[in-house]
Coordinates of C-alpha atoms and ligand atoms in Angstrom, one line a residue:
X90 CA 8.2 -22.0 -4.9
X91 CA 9.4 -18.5 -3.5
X92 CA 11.1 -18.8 -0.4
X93 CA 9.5 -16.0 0.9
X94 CA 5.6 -15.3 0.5
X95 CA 4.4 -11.8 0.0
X96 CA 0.6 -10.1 -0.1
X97 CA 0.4 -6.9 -1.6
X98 CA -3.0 -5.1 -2.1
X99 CA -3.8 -2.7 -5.0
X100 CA -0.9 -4.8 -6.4
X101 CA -2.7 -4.8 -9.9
X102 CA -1.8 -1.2 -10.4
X103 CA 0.2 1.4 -10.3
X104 CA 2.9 1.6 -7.0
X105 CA 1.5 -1.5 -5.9
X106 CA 2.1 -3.4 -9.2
X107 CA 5.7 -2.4 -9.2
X108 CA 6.1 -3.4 -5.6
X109 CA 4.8 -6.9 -6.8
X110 CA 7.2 -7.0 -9.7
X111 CA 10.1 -5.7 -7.2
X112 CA 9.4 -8.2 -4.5
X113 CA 8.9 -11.1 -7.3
X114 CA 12.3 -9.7 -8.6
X115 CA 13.9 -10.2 -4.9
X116 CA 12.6 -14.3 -5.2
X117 CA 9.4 -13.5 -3.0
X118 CA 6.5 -15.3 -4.1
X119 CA 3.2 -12.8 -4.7
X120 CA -0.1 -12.8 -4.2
X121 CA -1.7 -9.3 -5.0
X122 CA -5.1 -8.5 -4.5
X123 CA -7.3 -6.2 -5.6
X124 CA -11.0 -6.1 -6.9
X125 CA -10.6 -6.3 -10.6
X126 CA -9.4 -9.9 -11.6
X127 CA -8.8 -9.1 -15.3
X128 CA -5.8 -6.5 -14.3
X129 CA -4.7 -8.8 -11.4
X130 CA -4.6 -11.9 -14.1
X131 CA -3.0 -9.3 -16.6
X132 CA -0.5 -7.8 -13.4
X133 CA 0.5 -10.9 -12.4
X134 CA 1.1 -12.8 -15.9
X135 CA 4.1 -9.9 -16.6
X136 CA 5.3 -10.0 -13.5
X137 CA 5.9 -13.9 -13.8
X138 CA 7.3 -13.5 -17.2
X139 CA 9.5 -10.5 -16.2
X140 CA 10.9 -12.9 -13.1
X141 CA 11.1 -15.9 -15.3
X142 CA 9.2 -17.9 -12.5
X143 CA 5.5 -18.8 -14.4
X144 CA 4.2 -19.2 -10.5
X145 CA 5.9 -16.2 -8.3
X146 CA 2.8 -13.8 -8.7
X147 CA -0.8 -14.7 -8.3
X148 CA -3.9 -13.0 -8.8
X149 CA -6.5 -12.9 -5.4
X150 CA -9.7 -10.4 -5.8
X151 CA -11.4 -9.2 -3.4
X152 CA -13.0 -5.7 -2.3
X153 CA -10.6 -5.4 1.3
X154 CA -13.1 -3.5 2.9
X155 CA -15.9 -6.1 2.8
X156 CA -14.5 -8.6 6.1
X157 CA -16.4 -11.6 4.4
X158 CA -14.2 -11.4 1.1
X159 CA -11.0 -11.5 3.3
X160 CA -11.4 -15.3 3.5
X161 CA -10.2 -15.8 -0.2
X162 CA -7.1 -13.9 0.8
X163 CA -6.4 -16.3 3.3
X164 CA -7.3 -19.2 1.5
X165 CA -5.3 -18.4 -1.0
X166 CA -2.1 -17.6 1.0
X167 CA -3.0 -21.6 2.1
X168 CA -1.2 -22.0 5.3
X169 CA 2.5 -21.0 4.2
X170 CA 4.3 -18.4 7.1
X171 CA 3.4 -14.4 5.1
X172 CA 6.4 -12.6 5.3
X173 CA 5.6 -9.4 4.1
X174 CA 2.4 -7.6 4.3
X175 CA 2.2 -4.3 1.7
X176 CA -1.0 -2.5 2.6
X177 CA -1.3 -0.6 -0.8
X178 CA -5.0 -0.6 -1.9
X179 CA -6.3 3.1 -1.3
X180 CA -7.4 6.4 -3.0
X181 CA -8.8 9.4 -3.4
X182 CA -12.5 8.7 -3.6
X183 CA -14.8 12.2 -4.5
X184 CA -18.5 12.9 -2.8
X185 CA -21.1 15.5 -2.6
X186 CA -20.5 17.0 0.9
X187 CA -23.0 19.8 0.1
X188 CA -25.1 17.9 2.5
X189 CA -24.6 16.2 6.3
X190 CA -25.5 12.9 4.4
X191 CA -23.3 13.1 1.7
X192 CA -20.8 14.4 4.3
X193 CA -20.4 11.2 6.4
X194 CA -21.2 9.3 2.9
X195 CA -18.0 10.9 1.6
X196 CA -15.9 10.0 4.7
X197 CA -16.9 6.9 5.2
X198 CA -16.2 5.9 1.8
X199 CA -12.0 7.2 2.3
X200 CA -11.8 5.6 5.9
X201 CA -13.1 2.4 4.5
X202 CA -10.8 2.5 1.3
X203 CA -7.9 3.8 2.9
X204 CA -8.0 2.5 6.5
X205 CA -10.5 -0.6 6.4
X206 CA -8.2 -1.9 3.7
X207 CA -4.8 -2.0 5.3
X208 CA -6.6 -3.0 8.9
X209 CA -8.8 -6.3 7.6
X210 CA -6.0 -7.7 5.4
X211 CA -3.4 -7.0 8.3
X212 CA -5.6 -8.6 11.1
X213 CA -6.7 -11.8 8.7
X214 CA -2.7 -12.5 8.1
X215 CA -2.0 -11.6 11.4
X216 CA -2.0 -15.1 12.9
X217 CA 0.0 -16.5 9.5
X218 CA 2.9 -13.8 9.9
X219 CA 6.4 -15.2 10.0
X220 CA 7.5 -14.8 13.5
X221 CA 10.3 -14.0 14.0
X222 CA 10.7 -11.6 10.7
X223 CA 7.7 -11.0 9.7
X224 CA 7.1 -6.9 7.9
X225 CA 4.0 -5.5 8.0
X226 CA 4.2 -1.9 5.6
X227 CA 1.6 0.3 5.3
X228 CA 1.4 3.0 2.4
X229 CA -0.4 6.6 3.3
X230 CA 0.2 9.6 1.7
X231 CA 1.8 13.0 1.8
X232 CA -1.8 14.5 2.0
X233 CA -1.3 12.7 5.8
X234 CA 1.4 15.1 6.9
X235 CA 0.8 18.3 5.0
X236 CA -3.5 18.0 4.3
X237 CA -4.8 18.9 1.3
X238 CA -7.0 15.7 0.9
X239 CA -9.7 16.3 3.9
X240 CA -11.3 13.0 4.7
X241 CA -8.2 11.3 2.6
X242 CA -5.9 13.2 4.5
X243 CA -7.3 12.3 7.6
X244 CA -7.8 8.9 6.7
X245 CA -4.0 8.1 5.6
X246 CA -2.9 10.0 8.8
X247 CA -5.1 7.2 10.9
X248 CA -2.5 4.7 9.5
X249 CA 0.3 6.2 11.4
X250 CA -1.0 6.3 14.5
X251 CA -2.5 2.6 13.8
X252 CA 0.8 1.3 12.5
X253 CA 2.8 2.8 15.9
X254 CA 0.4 0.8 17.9
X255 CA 1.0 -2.0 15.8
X256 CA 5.0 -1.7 16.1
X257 CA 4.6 -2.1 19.9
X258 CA 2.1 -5.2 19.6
X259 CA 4.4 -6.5 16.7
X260 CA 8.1 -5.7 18.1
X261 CA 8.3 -8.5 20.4
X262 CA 7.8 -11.1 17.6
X263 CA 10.3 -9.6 15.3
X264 CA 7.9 -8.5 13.4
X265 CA 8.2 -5.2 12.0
X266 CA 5.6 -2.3 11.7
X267 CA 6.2 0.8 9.0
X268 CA 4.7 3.2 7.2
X269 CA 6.2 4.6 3.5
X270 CA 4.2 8.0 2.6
X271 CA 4.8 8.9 -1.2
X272 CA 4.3 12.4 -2.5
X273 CA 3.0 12.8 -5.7
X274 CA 3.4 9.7 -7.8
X275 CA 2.7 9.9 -11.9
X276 CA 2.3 6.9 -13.9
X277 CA -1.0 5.1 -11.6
X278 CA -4.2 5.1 -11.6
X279 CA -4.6 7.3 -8.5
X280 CA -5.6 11.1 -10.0
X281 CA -7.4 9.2 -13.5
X282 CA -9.4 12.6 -14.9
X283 CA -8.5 15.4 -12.0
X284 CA -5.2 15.2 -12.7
X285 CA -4.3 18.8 -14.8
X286 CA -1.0 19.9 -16.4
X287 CA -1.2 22.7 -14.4
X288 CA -1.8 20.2 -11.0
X289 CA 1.2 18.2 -12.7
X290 CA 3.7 21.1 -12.8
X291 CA 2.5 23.1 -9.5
X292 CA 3.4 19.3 -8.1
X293 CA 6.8 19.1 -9.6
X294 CA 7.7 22.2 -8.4
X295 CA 7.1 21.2 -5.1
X296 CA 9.7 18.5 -5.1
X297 CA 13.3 19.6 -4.4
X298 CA 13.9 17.6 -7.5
X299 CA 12.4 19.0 -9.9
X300 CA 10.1 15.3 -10.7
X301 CA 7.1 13.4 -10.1
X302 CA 8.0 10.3 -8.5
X303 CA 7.2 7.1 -10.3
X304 CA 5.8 3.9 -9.2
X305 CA 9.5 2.5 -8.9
X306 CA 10.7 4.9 -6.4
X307 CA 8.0 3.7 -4.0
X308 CA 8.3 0.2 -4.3
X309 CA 12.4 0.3 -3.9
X310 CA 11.5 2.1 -0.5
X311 CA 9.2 -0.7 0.2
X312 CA 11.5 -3.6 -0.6
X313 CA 14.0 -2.0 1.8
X314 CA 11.8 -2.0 4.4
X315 CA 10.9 -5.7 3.1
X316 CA 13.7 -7.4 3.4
X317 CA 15.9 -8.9 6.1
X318 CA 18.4 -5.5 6.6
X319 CA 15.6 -3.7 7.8
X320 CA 15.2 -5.8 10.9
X321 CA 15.9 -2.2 13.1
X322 CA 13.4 -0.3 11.6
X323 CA 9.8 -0.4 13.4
X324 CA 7.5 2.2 13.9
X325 CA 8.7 4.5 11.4
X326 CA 7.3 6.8 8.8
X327 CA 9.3 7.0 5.7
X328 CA 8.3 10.4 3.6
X329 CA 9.0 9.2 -0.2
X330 CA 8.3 12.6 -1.4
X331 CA 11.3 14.5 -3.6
X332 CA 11.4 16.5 -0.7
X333 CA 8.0 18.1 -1.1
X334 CA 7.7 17.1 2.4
X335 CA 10.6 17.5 4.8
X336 CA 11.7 15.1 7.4
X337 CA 11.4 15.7 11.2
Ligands
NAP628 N1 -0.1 8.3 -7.0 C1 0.1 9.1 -6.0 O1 0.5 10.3 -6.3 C2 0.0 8.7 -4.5 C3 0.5 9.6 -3.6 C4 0.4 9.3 -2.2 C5 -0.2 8.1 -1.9 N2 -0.7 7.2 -2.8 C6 -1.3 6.0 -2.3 O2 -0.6 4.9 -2.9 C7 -1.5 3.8 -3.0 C8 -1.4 3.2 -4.4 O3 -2.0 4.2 -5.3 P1 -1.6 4.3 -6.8 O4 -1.1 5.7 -7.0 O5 -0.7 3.2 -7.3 O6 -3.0 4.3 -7.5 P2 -3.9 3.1 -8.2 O7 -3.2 2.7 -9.4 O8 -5.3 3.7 -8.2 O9 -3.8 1.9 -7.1 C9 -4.8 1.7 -6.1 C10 -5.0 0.2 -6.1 O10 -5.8 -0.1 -4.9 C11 -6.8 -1.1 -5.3 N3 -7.9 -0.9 -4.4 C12 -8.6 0.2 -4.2 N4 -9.6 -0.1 -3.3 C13 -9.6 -1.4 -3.1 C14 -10.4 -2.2 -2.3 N5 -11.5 -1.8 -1.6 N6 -10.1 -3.5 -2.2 C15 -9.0 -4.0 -2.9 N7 -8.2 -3.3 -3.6 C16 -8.5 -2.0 -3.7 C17 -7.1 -0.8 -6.8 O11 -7.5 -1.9 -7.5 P3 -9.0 -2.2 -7.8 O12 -9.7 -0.9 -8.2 O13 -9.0 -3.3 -8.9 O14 -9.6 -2.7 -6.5 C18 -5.7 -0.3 -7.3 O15 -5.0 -1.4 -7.8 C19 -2.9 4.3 -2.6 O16 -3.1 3.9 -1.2 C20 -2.7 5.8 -2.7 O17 -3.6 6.5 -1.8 C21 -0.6 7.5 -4.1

């Protein structure tokens, strides 16, 4: 057994998968949730044989915005202290806004995937968190500081403002409280068929780099922020963006 214990949502996919594999990698156990238990299972089996520990990672599903599947997530965590919470699971989800209906249909559906998500799993560990040590991260978006996403925009941008409230709740626990916002990211799931080669290139050359970011360049951000040398940091938002984005 892990001497630390980590829950990562969306972790069977994309940034969250490699924030599993990275965290697995640092000697945290895993457990990464999501809704599809066939690419959990599949997740979790390479990370445990890319870690060499058969156990580290281990599969949870459930749909994070429903509040009665939340109880297999805490089941499954089965009493140990959580020391890091990765509020990953999120998206782009599309709607036909041409009507009022279809309007608050389409905003509903972002808030509850990109909001509900990170709020239920966060408040059902709450009570398990290590104290003192415990690192709550929370991942938005670029779309949160510069738009471009409407409701999902507005949606990842409620996570900042949530997670400074959290921080001061949080701080005098030792618990910390962050946000990592990651510009455009290739290699996921998160565009599947809008994503263009035009859309691809116009985003490169956005960057200061001159490169889409992959998964990995999230997830070493997030096992910074993570581990024990982040202890200082709370109540920060940490733009992971090839400088499409700049700080302030
Ligand atoms: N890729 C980018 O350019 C980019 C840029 C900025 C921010 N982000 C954010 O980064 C995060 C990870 O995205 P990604 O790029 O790695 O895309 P991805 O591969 O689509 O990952 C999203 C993950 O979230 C899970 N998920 C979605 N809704 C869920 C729900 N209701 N309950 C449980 N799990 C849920 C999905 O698994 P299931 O479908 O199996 O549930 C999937 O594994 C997202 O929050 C996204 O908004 C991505």
């Amino acid at each position: 057994m892990g001497e630390r214990l980590a829950v990562v949502s969306g972790g069977g996919t994309g940034i969250g998968a490699a924030v599993a594999r990275a965290l697995a990698g640092d000697g945290c156990d895993v457990l990464i949730v999501g809704r599809r238990a066939d690419v959990l299972l599949a997740t979790a089996e390479r990370v445990n044989a890319e870690c060499g520990r058969p156990g580290a990672a281990q599969a949870v599903s459930a749909d994070l915005t429903d509040p009665e599947q939340l109880g297999g997530v805490v089941e499954a965590v089965a009493g140990r202290p959580v020391d890091v919470v990765v509020n990953n699971a999120g998206g782009y989800l599309g709607g036909d806004v041409s009507t009022l209906a279809g309007t608050a249909a389409h905003w509903r559906t972002n808030l509850d995937a990109n909001v509900l998500t990170a709020v239920l799993l966060t408040e059902a560990l709450r009570p398990a968190l290590r104290r003192p040590g415990g690192r709550v991260i929370l991942v938005s978006s670029i779309a949160a500081q510069r738009g471009g996403g409407g409701a999902y925009s507005a949606a990842k941008a409620a996570l900042h403002g949530w997670a400074y409230d959290l921080a001061g709740q949080l701080g005098p626990e030792q618990i910390t409280v962050n946000v990592v916002s990651p510009g455009y990211v290739a290699e996921t799931e998160f565009f599947g068929d809008r994503m263009t080669p035009q859309g691809h290139v116009k985003r490169v050359a956005a960057t200061l780099v001159g490169r889409a970011g992959v998964p990995d360049d999230i997830a070493e951000a997030v096992r910074y922020l993570a581990g024990p040398a982040a202890g200082y940091v709370t109540g920060q938002v940490l733009g992971v963006n090839g400088g499409s984005v700049l700080g302030r």
